[in-house]
Structures are given as C-alpha cells and as structure tokens.
Coordinates of C-alpha atoms and ligand atoms in Angstrom, one line a residue:
X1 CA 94.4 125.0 78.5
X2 CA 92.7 123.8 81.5
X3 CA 93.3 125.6 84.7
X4 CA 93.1 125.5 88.5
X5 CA 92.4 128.8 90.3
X6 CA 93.2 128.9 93.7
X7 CA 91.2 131.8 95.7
X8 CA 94.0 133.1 98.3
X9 CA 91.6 135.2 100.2
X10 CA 89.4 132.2 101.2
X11 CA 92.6 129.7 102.3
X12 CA 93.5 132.5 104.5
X13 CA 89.7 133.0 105.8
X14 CA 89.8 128.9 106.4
X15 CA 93.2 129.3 107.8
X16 CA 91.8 132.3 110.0
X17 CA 88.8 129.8 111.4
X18 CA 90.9 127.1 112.3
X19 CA 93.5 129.2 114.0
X20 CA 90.3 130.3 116.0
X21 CA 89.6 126.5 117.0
X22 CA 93.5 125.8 117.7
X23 CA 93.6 128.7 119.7
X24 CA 96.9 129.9 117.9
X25 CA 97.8 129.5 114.0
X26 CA 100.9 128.4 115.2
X27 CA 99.4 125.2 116.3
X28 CA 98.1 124.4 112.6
X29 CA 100.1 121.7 110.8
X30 CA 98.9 122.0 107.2
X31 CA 98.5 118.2 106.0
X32 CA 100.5 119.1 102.2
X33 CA 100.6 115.5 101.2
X34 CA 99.3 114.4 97.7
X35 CA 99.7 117.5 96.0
X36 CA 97.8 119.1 98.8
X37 CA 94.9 117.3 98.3
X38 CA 95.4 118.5 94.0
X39 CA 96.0 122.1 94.9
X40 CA 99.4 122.3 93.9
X41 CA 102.2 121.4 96.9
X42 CA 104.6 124.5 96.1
X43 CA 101.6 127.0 95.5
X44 CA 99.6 125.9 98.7
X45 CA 102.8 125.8 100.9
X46 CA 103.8 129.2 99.8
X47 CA 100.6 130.7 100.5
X48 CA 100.3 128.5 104.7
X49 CA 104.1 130.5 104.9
X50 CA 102.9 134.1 104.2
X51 CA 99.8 133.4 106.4
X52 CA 102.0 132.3 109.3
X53 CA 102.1 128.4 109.8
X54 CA 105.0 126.7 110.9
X55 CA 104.3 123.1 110.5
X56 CA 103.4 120.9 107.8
X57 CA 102.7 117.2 106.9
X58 CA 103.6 115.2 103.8
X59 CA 103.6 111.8 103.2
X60 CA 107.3 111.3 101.3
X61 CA 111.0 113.1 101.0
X62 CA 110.3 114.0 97.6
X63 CA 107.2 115.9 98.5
X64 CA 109.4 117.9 101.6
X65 CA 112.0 119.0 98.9
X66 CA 110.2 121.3 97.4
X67 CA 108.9 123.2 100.6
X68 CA 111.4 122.5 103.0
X69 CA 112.8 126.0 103.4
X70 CA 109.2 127.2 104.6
X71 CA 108.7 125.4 107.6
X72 CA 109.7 125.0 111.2
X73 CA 108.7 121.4 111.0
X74 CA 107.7 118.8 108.5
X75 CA 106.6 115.4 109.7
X76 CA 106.8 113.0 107.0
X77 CA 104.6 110.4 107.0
X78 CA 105.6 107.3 104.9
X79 CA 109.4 107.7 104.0
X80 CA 112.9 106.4 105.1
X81 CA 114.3 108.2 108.3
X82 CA 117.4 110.3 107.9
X83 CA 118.8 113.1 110.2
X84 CA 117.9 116.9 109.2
X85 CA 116.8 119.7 112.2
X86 CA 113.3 119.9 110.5
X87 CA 112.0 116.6 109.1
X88 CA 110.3 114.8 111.6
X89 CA 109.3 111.2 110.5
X90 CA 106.6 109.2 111.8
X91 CA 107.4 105.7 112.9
X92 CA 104.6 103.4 112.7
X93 CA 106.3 99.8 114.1
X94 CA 108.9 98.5 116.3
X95 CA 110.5 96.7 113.0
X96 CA 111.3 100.7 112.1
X97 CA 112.4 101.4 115.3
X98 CA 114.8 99.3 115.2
X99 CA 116.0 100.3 112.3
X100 CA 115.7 104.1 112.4
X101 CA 119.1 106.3 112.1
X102 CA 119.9 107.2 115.7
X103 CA 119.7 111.5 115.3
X104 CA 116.9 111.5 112.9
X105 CA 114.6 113.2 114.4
X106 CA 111.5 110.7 115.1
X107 CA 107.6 110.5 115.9
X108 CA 105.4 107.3 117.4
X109 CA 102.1 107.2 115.5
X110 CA 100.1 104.8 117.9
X111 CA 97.6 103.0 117.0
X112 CA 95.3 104.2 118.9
X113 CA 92.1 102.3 117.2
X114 CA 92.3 102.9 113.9
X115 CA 94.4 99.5 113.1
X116 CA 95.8 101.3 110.4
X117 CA 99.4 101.5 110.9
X118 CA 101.2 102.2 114.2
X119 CA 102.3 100.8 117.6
X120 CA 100.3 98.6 119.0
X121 CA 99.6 99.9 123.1
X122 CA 100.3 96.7 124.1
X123 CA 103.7 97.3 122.1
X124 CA 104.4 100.8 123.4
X125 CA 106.7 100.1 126.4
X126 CA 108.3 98.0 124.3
X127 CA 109.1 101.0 122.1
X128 CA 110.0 103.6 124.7
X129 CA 112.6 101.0 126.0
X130 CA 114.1 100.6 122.9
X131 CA 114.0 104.5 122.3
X132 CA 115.8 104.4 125.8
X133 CA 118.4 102.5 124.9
X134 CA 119.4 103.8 121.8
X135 CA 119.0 107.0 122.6
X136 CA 116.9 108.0 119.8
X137 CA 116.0 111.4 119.0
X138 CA 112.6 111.5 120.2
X139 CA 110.3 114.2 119.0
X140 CA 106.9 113.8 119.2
X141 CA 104.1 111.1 119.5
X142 CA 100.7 111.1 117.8
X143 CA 97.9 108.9 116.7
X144 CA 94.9 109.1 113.9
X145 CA 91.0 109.2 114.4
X146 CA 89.1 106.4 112.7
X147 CA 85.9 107.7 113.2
X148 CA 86.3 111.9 114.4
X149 CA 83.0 112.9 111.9
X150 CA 80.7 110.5 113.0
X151 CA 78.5 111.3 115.8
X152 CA 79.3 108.3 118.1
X153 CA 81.5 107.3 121.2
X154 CA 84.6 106.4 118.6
X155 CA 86.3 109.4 119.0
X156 CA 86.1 109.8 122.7
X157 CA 87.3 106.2 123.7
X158 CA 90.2 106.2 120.8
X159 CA 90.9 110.3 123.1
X160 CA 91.4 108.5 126.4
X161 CA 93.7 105.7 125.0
X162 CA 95.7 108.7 123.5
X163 CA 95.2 110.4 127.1
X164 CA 96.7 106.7 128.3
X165 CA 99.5 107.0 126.0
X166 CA 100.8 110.7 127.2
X167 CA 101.2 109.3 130.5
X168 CA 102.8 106.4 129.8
X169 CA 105.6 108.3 127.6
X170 CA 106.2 111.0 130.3
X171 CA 106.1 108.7 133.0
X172 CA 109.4 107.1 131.0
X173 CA 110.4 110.8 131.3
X174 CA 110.2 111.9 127.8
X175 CA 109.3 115.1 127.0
X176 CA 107.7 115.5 123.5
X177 CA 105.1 117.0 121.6
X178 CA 101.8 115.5 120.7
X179 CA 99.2 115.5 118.4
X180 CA 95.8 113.3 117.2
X181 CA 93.2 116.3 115.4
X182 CA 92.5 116.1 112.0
X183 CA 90.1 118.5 110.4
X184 CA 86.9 116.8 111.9
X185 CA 88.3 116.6 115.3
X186 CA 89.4 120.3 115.4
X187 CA 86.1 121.7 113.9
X188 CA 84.1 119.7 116.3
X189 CA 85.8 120.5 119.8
X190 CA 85.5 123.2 121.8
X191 CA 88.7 122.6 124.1
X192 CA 91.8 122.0 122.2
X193 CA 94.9 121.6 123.9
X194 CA 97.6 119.9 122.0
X195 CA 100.7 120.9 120.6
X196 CA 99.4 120.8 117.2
X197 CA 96.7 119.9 114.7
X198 CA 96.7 118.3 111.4
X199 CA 94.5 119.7 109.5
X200 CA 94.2 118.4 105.8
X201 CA 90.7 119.1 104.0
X202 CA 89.6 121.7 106.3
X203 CA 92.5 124.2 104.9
X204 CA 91.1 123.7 101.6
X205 CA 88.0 124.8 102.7
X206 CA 85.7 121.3 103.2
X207 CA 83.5 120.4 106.6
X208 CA 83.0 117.2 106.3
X209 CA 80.9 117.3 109.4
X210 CA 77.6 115.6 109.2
X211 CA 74.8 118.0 109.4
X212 CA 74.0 117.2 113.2
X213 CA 77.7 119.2 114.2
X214 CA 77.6 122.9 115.0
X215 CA 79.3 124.0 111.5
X216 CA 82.0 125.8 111.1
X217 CA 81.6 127.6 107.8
X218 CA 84.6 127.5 105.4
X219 CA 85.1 128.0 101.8
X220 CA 86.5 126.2 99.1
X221 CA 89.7 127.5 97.9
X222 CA 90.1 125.4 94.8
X223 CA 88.0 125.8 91.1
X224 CA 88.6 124.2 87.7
X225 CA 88.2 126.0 84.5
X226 CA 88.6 125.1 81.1
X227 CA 88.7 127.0 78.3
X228 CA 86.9 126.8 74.5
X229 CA 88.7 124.8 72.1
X230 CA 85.8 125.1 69.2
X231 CA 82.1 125.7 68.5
X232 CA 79.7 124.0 66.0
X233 CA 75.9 123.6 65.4
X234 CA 74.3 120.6 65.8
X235 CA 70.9 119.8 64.2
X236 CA 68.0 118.1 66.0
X237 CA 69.3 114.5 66.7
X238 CA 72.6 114.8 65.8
X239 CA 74.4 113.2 68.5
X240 CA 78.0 114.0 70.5
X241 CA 81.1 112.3 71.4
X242 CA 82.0 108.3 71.8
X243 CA 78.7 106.4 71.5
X244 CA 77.2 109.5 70.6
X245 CA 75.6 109.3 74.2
X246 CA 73.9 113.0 73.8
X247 CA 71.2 113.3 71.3
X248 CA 70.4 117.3 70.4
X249 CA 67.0 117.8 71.0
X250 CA 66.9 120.7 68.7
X251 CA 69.0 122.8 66.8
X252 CA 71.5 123.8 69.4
X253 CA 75.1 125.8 69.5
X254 CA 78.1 123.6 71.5
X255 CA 81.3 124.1 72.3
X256 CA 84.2 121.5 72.9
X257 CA 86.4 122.4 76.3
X258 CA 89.9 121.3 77.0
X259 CA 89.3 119.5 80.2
X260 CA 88.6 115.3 80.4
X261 CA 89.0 112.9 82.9
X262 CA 92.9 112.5 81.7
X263 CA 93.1 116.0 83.6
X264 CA 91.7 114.1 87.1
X265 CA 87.4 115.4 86.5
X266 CA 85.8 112.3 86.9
X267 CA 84.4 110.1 83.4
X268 CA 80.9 109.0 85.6
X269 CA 78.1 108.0 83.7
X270 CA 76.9 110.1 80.7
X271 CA 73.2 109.1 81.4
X272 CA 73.6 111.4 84.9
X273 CA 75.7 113.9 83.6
X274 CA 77.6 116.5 86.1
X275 CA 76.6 119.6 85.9
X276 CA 79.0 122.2 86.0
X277 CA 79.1 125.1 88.3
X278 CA 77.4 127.7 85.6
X279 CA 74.4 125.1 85.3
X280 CA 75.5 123.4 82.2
X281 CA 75.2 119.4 81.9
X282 CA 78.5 117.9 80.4
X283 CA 76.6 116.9 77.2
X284 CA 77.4 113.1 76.4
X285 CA 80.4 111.2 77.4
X286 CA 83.9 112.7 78.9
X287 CA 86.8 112.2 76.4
X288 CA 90.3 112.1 77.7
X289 CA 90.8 115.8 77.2
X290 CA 87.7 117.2 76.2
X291 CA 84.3 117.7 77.1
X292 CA 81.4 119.2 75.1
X293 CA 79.0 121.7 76.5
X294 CA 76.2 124.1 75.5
X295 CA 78.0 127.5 75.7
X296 CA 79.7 129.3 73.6
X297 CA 82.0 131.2 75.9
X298 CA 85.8 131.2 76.2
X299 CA 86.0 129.7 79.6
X300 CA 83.8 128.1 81.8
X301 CA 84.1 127.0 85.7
X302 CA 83.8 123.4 85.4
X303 CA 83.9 123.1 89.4
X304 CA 84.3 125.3 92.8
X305 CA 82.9 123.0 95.0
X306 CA 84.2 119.8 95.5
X307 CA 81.5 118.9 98.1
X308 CA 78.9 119.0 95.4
X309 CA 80.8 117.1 92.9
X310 CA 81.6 114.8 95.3
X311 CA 78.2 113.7 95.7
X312 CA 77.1 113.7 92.2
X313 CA 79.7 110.7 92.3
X314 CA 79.1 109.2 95.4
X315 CA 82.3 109.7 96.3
X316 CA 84.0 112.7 99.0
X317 CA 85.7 115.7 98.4
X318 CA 89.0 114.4 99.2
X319 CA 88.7 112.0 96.3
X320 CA 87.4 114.8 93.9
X321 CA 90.2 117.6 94.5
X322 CA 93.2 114.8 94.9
X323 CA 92.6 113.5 91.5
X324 CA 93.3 117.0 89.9
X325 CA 96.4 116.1 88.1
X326 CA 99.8 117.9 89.2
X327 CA 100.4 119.1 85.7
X328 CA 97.2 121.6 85.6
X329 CA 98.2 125.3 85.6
X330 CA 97.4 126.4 89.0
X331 CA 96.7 130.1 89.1
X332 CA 97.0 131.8 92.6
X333 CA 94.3 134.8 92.8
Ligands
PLP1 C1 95.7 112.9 105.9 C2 96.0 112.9 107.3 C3 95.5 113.9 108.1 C4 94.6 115.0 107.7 O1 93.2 114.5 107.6 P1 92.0 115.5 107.3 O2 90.8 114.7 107.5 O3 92.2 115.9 105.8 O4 92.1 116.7 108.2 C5 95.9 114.0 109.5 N1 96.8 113.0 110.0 C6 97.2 112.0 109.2 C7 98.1 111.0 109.8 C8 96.8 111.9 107.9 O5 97.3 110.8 107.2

C-alpha cells in the first residue's frame, strides 16, 4: 500500500530554525489544523511534544481530541466555545461574543486587513466593552497577515494596526497574550517579540519566501511512496491506462503502483506528466489508485518535495501536502 514517511530528524531541524527566529521554542504554536497540512494530526503532534512545544492551532474540537493531552494550549480556530483550562477559541465577531459561554476561555482575531474574518477596529471597543461587562474569560488577542511573503508595505501597515490594537486592549486594562506571525512573518523578521508564533507550513519544512528574502533553509519532512502492484512488457505502440494517453516508444518494462489521485497526488494533465522524485514520468493518465511507471522496483518515492510538485501544478505546497488523504499509512522515521 501507499505510504507517507515522515523524516523526524528534519521536523526537529525545522523546529530547531524557527525556535532560533522565535527566540525560544516555547513561543512556537504549531498550526496542526487539516491533518497538519496531510501529515497525519496524531503523528505530527506527538513528534512537536517530544521536541518541546507547548502550543498548538487547529481549526475544529474534533481535531483537539486527539492531541489534547499534549499541549499547554490549543487555540481552536473555527469551533463552538465551551469551558476547558486549555482550549482557547478564537472569536472572529461581536455576534460570537455575544454568544460565547462566559468561562471559556477566549481569543479576538482582529481583522487587521486581511477582511477575512474578525473584528472590525472600528468594532473593537465595542468588543472589549462587552468583554467588560460579562466578564468573559479573556485570553489572548491576535490577527492574520494577508500579504507577510510579498515584498511590499502590506505587512508593515497591517503590524502597526496590530501595534494600535495592543494599546487599545491594555489601555481597557486587559492583560493578554498576543500573536499575528505565521511562517512567512517569522522567517522574514529579525526582531520577534510576541507571545507566540503560528507557524503552519514552515514546521513541515516549506519557505515560501520569494527568492528576494534572506532564506532560511528548511527541509521537507513529508514523502509519498508507493509500492509495485505488477509488471508487464509493452511492445512499441502499445499504449497505457484510460485513453491510452502513453504510447511505448519501444519495447519497454512497466510497472503499475498503488498510488492515484483517490489517495490526494494530483490527476493533472497526462500530456505534462509529473515526474517523480527518482526521475520517472507518470506514464499516461492517473487512475484512482494506480499509476504506471517505467521501473520495475518494489517501491518508489513518488514525492519529497512538495515545493516542486507544487509548481509542476501551478498550485503551492500547502495545496499539494493537504490533499494527502488521512487514511495513508504514515510511517514516522
Ligand atoms: C493556517 C494559519 C496559520 C499558519 O499559516 P502558515 O502560512 O502555514 O504559517 C496561522 N494563523 C492562522 C489564523 C491560520 O489560519
């Protein structure tokens, strides 16, 4: 069966870099949500516990089940509020505020600039007062980056309306944590000072930094293998797969793998084939849960570079490693 190898030694080396930028590993939140980015939640939170982190991000309760015992913290993005010492959950509009159980424990997202989701600025007094009133338990604010890996003044003016935010909830006289990295921001500063960081693609070993940024190197943690299902000969102009899109050009030896694009590896366009990371085009189209390829050994590295594949479809990394489906083996080496 297909499987997902995940290479411990270089999450920890990425894990080691970022702590550098942080300035303490401590103040890495690793962003778990969607399967941790396809790497497998349980396998990826297991491994950020025995390097040290205390803080992680998902998006839903269901995801925090199943790694709540490993963290200090775990701010939940998109799910109902409900009280519990370490579930923080973000709060993205005054409707919610409203609504929100009075002990759970809570976080402003503010929108900041991405006009995403989250409280308006012109809607945040409005928030602290109802906080005020209610006496809500109020953890932490934070707000997202639009723009962090582009090289223009985004960033900085969506910083100082953060900056404007801070002041406005201590001047209430709260005292709570904050937060706005994700991966791009923390790779490209050199003065960090937040409580935390949420760092999502840069744990799993991607800079996403365009070229122009002083590049911290990291290394991909995740590769797909597959392994030989059968082997046949095909004579010149015998032709493979649906639409028999792959014509032999000569007498050739192929194999048949047990990976497809029902496993998550993208279906693209068999005229551009991907080539996988021993050098071997994907000969003709991707079925469901096979592909064919000109090899004749019992398992071949499809991917370990999600960067790479990435572009071959014009698409990011994020996209690439996310579609991985959760039921692939993952293999921790
Ligand atoms: C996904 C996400 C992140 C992580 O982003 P990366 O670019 O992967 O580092 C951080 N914060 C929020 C709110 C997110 O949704």
């Amino acid at each position: 069966m297909a499987y997902i190898k995940i290479n411990k030694e270089n999450f920890f080396y990425n894990l080691k870099q970022l702590s550098l930028k942080s300035g303490d590993k401590t103040k890495i939140a690793a962003v778990l949500k969607d399967n941790a980015y396809g790497h497998g939640l349980e396998e990826m939170a297991a491994l950020a516990f025995e390097f040290g982190l205390k803080e992680a991000v998902v998006i839903s309760i269901k995801e925090v089940k199943k790694i709540e015992h490993l963290f200090e913290n775990i701010l939940i993005l998109h799910d109902t509020p409900f009280y519990h010492p370490r579930f923080s959950f973000a709060i993205t509009s005054l409707e919610a505020l409203k609504a929100v159980p009075k002990n759970a424990k809570i976080e402003l997202k503010i929108d900041t600039g991405m006009h995403r989701n989250g409280i308006a600025l012109d809607e945040l007094t409005k928030a602290l007062e109802i906080i005020k009133k209610r006496e809500l338990n109020f953890f932490g604010a934070f707000t997202h980056f639009k723009s962090a890996d582009e090289l223009s003044s985004e960033l900085f003016w969506q910083m100082k309306n953060f900056e404007k935010v801070k002041e406005q909830i201590k001047a209430f006289g709260f005292r709570v944590r904050f937060h706005s990295f994700n991966s791009a921001a923390l790779l490209r500063t050199k003065s960090f000072s937040e409580d935390i960081a949420r760092v999502g693609i840069a744990i799993y070993g991607y800079n996403e930094l365009p070229p122009l940024f002083e590049k911290t190197k990291l290394k991909p943690v995740l590769s797909l293998w597959a392994k030989r299902v059968s082997s046949r000969k095909l004579y010149k102009g015998q032709r493979v797969g649906y639409g028999g899109d792959f014509i032999a050009p000569r007498d050739m030896i192929v194999s048949t793998y047990d990976v497809g694009y029902g496993h998550g590896l993208f279906r693209g366009n068999s005229k551009k084939p991907l080539i996988t990371a021993e050098g071997l085009p994907i000969l003709g189209r991707v079925s469901m849960d096979f592909i064919t390829l000109e090899s004749s050994k019992d398992e071949v590295c499809i991917f370990n570079n999600a960067q790479i594949v990435a572009k071959h479809f014009n698409t990011i990394s994020y996209e690439i490693t996310t579609a991985l489906k959760p039921n692939i083996k993952r293999v921790v080496i």
